[in-house]
mmCIF file of C-alpha atoms in Angstrom:
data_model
loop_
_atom_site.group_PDB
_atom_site.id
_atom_site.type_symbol
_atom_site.label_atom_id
_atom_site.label_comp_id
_atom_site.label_asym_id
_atom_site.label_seq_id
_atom_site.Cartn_x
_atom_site.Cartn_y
_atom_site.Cartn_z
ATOM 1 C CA UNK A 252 0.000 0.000 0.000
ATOM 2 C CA UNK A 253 2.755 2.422 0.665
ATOM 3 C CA UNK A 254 4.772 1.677 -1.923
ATOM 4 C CA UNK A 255 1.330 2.090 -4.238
ATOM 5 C CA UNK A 256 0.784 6.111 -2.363
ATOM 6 C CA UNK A 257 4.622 6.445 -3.013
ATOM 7 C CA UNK A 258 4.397 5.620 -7.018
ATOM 8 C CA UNK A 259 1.004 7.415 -7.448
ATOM 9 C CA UNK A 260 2.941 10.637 -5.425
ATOM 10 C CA UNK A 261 5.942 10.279 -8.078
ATOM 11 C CA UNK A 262 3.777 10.314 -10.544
ATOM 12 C CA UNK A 263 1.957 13.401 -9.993
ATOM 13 C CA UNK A 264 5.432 15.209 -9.100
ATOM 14 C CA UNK A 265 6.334 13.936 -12.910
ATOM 15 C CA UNK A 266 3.327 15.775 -13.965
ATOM 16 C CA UNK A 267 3.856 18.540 -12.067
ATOM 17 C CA UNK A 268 7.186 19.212 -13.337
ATOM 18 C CA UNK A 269 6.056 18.828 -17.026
ATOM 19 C CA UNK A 270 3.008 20.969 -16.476
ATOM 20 C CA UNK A 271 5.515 23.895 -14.361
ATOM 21 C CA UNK A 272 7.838 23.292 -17.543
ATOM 22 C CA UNK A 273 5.578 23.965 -20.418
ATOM 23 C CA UNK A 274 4.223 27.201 -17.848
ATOM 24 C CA UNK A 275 7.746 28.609 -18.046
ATOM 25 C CA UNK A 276 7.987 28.815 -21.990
ATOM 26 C CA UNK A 277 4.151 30.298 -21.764
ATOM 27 C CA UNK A 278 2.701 27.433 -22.918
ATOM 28 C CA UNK A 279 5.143 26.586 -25.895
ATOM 29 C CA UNK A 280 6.413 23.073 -26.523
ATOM 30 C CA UNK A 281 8.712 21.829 -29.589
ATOM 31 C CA UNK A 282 6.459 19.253 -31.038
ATOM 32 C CA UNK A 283 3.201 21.525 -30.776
ATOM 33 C CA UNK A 284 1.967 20.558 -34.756
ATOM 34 C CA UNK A 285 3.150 17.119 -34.633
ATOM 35 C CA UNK A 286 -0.288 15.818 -34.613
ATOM 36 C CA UNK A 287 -2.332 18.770 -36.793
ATOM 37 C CA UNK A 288 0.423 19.533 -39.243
ATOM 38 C CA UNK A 289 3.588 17.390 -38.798
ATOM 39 C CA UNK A 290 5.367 18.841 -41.830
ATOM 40 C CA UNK A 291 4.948 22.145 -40.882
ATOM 41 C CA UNK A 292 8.805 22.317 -39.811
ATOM 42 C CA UNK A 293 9.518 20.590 -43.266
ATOM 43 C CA UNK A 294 8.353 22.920 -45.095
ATOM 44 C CA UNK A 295 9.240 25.950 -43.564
ATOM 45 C CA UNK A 296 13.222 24.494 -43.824
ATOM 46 C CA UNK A 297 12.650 24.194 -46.916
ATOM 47 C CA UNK A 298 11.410 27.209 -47.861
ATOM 48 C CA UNK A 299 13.872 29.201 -46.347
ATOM 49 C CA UNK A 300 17.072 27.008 -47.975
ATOM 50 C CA UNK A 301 15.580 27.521 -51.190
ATOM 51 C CA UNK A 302 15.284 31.353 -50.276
ATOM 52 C CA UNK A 303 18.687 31.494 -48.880
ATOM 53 C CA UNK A 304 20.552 29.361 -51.719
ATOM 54 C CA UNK A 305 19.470 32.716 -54.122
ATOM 55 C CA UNK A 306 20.703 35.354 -51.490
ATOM 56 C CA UNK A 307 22.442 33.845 -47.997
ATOM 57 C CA UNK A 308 21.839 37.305 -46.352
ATOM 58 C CA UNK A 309 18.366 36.482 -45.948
ATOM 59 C CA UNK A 310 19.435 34.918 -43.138
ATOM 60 C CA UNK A 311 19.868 37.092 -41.103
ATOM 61 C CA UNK A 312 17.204 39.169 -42.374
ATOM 62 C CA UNK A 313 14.999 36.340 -41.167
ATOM 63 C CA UNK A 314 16.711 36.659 -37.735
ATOM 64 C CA UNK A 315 16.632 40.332 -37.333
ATOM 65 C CA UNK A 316 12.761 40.187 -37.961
ATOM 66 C CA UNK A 317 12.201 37.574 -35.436
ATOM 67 C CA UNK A 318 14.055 39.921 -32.536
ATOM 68 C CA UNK A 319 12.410 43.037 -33.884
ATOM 69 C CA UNK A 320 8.930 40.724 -33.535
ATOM 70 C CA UNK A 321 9.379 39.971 -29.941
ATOM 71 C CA UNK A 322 10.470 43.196 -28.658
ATOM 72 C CA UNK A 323 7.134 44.864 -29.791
ATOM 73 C CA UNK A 324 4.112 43.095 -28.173
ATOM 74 C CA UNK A 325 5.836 39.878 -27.825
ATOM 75 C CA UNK A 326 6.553 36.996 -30.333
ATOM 76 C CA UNK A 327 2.870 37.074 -32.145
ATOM 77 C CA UNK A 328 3.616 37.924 -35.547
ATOM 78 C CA UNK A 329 2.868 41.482 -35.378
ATOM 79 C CA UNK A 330 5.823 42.909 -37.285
ATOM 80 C CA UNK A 331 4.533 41.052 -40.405
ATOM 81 C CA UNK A 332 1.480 43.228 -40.661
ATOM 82 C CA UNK A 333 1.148 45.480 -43.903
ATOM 83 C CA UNK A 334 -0.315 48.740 -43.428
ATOM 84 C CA UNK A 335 0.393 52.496 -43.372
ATOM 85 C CA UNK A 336 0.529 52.373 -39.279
ATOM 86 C CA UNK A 337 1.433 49.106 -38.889
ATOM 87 C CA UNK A 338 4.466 47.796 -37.333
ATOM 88 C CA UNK A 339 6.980 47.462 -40.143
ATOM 89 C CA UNK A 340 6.440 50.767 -41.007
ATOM 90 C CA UNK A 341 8.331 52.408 -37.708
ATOM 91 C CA UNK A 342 11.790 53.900 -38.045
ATOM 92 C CA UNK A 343 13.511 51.313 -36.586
ATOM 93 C CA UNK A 344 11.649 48.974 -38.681
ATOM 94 C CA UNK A 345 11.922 49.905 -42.391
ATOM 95 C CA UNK A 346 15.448 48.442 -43.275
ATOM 96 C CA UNK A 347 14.137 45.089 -42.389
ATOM 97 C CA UNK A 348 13.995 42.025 -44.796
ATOM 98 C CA UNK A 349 12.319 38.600 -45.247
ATOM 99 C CA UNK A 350 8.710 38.653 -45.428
ATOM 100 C CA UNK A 351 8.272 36.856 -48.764
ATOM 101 C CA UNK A 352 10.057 34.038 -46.662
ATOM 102 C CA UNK A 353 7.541 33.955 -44.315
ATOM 103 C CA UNK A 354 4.534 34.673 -46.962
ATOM 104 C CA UNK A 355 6.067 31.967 -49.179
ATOM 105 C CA UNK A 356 6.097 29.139 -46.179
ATOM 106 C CA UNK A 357 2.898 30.263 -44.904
ATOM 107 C CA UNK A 358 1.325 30.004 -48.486
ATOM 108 C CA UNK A 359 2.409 26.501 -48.527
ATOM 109 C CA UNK A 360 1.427 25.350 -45.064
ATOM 110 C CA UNK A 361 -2.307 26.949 -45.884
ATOM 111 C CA UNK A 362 -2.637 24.268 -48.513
ATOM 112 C CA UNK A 363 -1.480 21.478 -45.975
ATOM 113 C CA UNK A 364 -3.162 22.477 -42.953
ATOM 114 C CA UNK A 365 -5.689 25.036 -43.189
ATOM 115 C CA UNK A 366 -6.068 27.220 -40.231
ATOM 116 C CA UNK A 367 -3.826 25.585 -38.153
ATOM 117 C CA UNK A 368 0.092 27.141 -37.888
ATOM 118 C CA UNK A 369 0.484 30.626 -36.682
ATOM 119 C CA UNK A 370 3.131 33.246 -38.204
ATOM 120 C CA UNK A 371 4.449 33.607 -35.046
ATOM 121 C CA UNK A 372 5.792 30.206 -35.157
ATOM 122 C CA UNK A 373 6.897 29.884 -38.937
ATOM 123 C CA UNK A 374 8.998 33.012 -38.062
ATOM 124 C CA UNK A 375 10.902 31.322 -35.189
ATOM 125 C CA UNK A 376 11.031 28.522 -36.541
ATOM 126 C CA UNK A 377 12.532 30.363 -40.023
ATOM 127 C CA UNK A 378 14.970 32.176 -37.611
ATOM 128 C CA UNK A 379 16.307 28.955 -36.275
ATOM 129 C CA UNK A 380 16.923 27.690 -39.522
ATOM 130 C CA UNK A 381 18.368 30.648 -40.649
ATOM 131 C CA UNK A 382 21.132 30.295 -37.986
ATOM 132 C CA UNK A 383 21.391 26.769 -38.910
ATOM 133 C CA UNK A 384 22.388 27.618 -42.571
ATOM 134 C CA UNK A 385 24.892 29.959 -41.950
ATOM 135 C CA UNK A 386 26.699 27.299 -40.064
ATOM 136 C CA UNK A 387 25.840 27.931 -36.805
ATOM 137 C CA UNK A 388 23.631 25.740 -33.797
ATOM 138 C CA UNK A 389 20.304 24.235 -34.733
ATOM 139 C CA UNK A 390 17.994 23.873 -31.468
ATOM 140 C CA UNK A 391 14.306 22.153 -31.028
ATOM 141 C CA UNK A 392 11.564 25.642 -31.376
ATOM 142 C CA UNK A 393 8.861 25.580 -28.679
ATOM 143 C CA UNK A 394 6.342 26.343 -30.837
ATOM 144 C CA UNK A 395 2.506 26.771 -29.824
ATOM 145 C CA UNK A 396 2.584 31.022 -30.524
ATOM 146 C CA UNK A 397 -0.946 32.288 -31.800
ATOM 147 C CA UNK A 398 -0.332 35.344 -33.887
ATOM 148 C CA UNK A 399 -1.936 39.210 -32.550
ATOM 149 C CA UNK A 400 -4.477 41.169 -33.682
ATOM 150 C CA UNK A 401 -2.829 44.463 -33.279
ATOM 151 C CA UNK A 402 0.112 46.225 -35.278
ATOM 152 C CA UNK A 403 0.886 49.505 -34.374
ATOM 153 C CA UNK A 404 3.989 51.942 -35.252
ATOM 154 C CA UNK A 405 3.766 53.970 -32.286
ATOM 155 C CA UNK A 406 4.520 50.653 -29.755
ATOM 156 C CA UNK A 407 8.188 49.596 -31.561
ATOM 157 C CA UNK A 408 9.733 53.469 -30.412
ATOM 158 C CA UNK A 409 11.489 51.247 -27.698
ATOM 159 C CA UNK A 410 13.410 48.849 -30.233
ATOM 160 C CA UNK A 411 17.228 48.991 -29.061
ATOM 161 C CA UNK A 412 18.994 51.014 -31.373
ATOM 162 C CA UNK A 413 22.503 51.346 -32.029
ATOM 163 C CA UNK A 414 23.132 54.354 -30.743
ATOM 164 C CA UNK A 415 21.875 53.109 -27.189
ATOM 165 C CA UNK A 416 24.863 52.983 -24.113
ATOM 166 C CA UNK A 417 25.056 49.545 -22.286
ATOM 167 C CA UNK A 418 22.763 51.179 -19.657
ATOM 168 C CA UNK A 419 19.915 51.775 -22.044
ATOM 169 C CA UNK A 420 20.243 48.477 -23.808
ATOM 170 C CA UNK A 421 20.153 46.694 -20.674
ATOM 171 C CA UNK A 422 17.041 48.192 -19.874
ATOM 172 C CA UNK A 423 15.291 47.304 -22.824
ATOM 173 C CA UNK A 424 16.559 43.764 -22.663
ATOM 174 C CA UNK A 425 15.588 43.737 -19.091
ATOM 175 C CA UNK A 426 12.236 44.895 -19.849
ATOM 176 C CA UNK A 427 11.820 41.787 -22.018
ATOM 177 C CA UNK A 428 12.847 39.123 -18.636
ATOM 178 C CA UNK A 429 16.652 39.438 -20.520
ATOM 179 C CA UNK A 430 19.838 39.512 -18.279
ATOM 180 C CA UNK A 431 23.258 40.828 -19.408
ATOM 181 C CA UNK A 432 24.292 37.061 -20.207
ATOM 182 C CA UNK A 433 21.135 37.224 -22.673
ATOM 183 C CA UNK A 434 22.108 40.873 -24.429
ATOM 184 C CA UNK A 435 25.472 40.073 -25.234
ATOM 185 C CA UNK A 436 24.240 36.019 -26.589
ATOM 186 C CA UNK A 437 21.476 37.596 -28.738
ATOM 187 C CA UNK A 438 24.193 40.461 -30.017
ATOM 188 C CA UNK A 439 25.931 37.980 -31.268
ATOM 189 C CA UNK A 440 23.681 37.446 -33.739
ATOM 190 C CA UNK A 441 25.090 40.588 -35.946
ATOM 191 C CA UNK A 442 28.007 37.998 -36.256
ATOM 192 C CA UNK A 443 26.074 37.297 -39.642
ATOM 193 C CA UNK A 444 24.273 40.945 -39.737
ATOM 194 C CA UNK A 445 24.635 43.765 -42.032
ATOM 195 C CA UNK A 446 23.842 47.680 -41.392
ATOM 196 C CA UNK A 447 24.012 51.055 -43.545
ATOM 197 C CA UNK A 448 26.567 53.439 -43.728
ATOM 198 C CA UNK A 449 24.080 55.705 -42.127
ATOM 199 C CA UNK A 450 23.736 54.349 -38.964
ATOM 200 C CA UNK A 451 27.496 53.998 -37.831
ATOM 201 C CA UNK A 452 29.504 56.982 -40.501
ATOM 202 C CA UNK A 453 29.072 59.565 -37.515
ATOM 203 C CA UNK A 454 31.548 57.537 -35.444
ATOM 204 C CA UNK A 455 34.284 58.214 -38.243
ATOM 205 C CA UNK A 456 34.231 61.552 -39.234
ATOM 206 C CA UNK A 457 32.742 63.554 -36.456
ATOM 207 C CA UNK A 458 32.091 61.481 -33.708
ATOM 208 C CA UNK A 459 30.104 63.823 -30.668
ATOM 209 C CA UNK A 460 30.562 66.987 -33.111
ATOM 210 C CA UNK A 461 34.636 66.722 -31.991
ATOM 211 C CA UNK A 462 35.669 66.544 -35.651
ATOM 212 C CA UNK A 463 37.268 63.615 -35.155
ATOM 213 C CA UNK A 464 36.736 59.766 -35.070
ATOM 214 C CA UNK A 465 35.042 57.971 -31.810
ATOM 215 C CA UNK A 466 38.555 56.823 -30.096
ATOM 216 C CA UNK A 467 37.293 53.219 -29.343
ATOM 217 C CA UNK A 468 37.475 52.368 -33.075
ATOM 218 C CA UNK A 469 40.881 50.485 -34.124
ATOM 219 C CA UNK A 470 42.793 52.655 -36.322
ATOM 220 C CA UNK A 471 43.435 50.370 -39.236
ATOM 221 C CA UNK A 472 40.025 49.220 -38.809
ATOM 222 C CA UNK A 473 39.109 53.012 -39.205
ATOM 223 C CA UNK A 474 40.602 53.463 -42.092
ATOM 224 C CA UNK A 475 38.980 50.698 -43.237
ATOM 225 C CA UNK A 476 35.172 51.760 -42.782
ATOM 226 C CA UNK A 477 36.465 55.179 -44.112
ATOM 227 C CA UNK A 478 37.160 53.165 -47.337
ATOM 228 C CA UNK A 479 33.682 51.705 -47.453
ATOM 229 C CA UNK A 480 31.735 54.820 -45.956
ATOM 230 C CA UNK A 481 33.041 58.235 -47.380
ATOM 231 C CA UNK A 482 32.367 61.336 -45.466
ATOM 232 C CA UNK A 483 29.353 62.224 -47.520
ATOM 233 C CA UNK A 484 28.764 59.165 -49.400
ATOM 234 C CA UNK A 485 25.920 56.880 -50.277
ATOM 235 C CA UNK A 486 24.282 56.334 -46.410
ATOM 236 C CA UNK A 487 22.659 53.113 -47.564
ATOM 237 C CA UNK A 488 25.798 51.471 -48.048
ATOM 238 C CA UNK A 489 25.630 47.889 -46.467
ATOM 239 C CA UNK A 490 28.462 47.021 -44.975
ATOM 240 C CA UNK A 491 28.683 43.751 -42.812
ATOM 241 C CA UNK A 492 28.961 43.726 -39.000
ATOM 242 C CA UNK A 493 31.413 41.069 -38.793
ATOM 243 C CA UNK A 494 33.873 42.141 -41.742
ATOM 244 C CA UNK A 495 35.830 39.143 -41.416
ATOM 245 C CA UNK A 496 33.991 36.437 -41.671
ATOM 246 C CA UNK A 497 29.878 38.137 -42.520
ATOM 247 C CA UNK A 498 28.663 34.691 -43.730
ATOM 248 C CA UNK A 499 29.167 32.447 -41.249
ATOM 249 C CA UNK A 500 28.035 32.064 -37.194
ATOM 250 C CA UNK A 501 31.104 32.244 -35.464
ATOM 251 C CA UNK A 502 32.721 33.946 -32.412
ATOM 252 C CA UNK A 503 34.696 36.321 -34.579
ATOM 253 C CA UNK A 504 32.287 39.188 -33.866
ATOM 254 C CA UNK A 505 33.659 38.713 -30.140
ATOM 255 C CA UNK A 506 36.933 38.585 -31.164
ATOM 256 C CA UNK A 507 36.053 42.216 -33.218
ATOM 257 C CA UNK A 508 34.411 43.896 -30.267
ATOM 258 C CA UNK A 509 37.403 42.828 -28.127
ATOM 259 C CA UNK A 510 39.921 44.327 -31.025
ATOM 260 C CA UNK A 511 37.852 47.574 -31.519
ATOM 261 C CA UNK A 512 36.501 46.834 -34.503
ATOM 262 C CA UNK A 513 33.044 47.045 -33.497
ATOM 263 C CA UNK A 514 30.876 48.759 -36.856
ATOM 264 C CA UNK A 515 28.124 49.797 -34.502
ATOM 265 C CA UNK A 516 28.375 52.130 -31.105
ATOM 266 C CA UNK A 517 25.896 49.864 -29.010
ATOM 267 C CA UNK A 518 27.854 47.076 -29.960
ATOM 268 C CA UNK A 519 31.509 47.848 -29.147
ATOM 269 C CA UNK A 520 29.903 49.729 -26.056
ATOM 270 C CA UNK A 521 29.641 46.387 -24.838
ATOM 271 C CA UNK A 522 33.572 45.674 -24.490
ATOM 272 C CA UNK A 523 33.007 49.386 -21.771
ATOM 273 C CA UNK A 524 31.165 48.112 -19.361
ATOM 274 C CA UNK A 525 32.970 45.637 -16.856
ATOM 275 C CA UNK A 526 29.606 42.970 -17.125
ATOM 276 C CA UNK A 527 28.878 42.692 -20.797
ATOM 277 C CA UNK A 528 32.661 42.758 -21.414
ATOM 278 C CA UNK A 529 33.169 39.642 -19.302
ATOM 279 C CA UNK A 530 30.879 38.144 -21.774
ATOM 280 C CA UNK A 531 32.547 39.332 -24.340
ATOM 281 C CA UNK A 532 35.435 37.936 -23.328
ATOM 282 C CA UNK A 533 34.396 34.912 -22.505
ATOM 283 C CA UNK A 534 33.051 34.136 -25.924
ATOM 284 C CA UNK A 535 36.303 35.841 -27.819
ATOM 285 C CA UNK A 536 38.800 33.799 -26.039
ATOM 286 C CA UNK A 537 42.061 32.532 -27.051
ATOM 287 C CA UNK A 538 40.618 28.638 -27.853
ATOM 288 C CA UNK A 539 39.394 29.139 -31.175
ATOM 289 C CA UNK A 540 37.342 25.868 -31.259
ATOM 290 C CA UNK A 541 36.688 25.877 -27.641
ATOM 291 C CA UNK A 542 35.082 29.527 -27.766
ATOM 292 C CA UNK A 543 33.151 28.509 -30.873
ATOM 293 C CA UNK A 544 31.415 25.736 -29.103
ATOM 294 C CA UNK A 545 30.712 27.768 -26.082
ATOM 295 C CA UNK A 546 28.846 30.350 -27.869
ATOM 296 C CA UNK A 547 26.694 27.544 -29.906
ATOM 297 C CA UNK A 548 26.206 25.863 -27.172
ATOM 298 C CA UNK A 549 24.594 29.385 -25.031
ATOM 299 C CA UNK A 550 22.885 31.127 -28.285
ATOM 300 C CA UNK A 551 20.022 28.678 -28.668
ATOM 301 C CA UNK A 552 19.259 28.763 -24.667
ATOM 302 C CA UNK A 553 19.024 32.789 -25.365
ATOM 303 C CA UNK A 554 17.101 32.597 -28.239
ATOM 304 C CA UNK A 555 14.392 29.872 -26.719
ATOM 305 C CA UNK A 556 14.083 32.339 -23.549
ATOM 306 C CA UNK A 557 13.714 35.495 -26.219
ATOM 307 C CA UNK A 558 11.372 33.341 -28.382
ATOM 308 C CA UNK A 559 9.077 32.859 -25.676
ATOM 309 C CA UNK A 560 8.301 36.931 -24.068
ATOM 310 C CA UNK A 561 4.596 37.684 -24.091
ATOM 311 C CA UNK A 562 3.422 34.822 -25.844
ATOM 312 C CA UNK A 563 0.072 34.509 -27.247
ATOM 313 C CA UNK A 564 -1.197 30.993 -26.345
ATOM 314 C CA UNK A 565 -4.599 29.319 -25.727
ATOM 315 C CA UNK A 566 -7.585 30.807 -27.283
ATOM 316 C CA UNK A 567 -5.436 34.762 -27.064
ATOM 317 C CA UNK A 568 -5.139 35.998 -30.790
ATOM 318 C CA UNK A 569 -5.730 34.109 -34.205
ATOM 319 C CA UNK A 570 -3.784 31.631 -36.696
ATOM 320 C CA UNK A 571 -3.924 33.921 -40.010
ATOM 321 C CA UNK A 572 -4.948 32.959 -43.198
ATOM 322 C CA UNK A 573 -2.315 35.230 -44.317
ATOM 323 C CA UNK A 574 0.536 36.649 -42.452
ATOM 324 C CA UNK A 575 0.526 40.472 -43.855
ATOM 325 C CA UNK A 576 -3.333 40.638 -42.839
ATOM 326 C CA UNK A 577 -5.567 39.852 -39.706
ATOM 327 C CA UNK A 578 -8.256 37.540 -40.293
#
């Protein structure tokens, strides 16, 4: 008898724990379609290696319109919105890329299960892919996201931006149940990023109206970016934010940022401040393949923990017919 009361009490501590884990992603779990749509992941990996074997900086297009997703409202698909006043259509907003991606994949999964996987989800689960192509981790996407019915410019004013200090971008991450540990991880994405002239050529010319350069940037490297971005030149310019190696997800972005040859302020801000430079350096090293494996290892644990602020779940929001309009 007490060894039945015993089982029956491990039993419903099993449960417990299962229950108290699915709670903690908001209700997400990988595996959520296995049983309505089981190719759903199929064919979104598909889509976007067919999208990225024409142009490999989709990638992280894709990625960059996940985190810009999240930040506003939560991960619910509200950054794919069209409209005058939607969204996509703040400041912060407008330089970012991959929405046929997501259009394309959801066009297909509408023909194989009608109704039934969110935009929300096709968008993580194109980010994680998108990482995965460029040669960096692959991880398991709690998926289970319902997508919102509201898209509105005025909420995204509190995107990071890169002219914010380390103070202001840990605030924002903060705001979003992100630690220091999580900011620098999910930084680490511009590793395979790209940016315009026009957001970093005021550190090289006239850097806080002084005439002169921002003193934090390496000297060859500034000579460098001087090369790419003339004083005056064309401000949408890409230029990559990992010069050396802007194709593939490494640890050489760390290894920038430690040399001073961060292309954004908010980003080689981070080797300033005595916290987010420990993570720098921690991911930088001296071990090349050692470092490497570090980083993969703590990039899909930030990305699952990003993936999952102020979910929609449950009967909250809609699965849209299509992902540029509400139902």
């Amino acid at each position: 008898m007490l060894q039945m009361e015993g089982m029956c009490l491990y039993f419903l501590v099993v449960i417990l724990v299962m229950v108290l884990s699915v709670q903690s992603q908001g209700g997400l779990r990988p595996g959520f379609y296995s049983s309505s749509c089981p190719k759903a992941g199929v064919v979104v990996r598909s889509t976007v290696t067919s999208h990225f074997n024409k142009d490999p900086t989709v990638a992280p297009g894709l990625l960059r319109l996940h985190f810009h997703d999240c930040f506003v409202q939560g991960c619910d698909g509200s950054v794919l919105i069209a409209g005058s006043s939607a969204e996509r259509n703040a400041l912060p907003n407008l330089g970012l890329r991959g929405f046929e991606v997501i259009d394309d994949a959801k066009t297909q999964l509408e023909a194989l299960c009608p109704g039934v996987v969110s935009c929300a989800d096709i968008l993580a689960l194109a980010a994680r892919d998108a990482v995965d192509l460029s040669d960096g981790p692959s991880w398991k996407v709690p998926t289970g996201r319902r997508d919102g019915r509201v898209s509105s410019s005025s909420q995204a004013s509190n995107l990071p931006s890169p002219l914010d200090s380390v103070a202001v971008q840990r605030q924002k991450f903060a705001a979003k149940g992100l630690d220091d540990h999580d900011l620098v991880t999910l930084v680490g994405a511009h590793t395979i990023g790209q940016t315009d002239c026009l957001f970093f050529r005021y550190r090289l010319y006239n850097f806080t109206k002084t005439g002169s350069a921002d003193p934090t940037i390496n000297q060859s490297f500034l000579a460098q970016l001087q090369t790419l971005c003339p004083n005056g030149g064309d401000g949408s310019k890409r230029v990559a934010l990992d010069i050396d190696s802007q194709t593939d997800f490494d640890v050489s972005f760390f290894k920038n940022i430690r040399d001073g040859k961060g292309v954004l302020e908010s980003d080689q801000r981070l080797w300033g401040d005595s916290v987010t430079r420990s993570v720098v350096e921690n991911y930088a090293g001296t071990i090349r393949g050692l470092l490497g494996l570090r980083f993969d290892h703590e990039f899909p644990k930030a990305m699952i923990k990003m993936s999952s602020i102020e979910v929609k779940t449950g009967r909250d929001g809609e699965i849209r017919k299509i992902c540029s309009k509400f139902n």
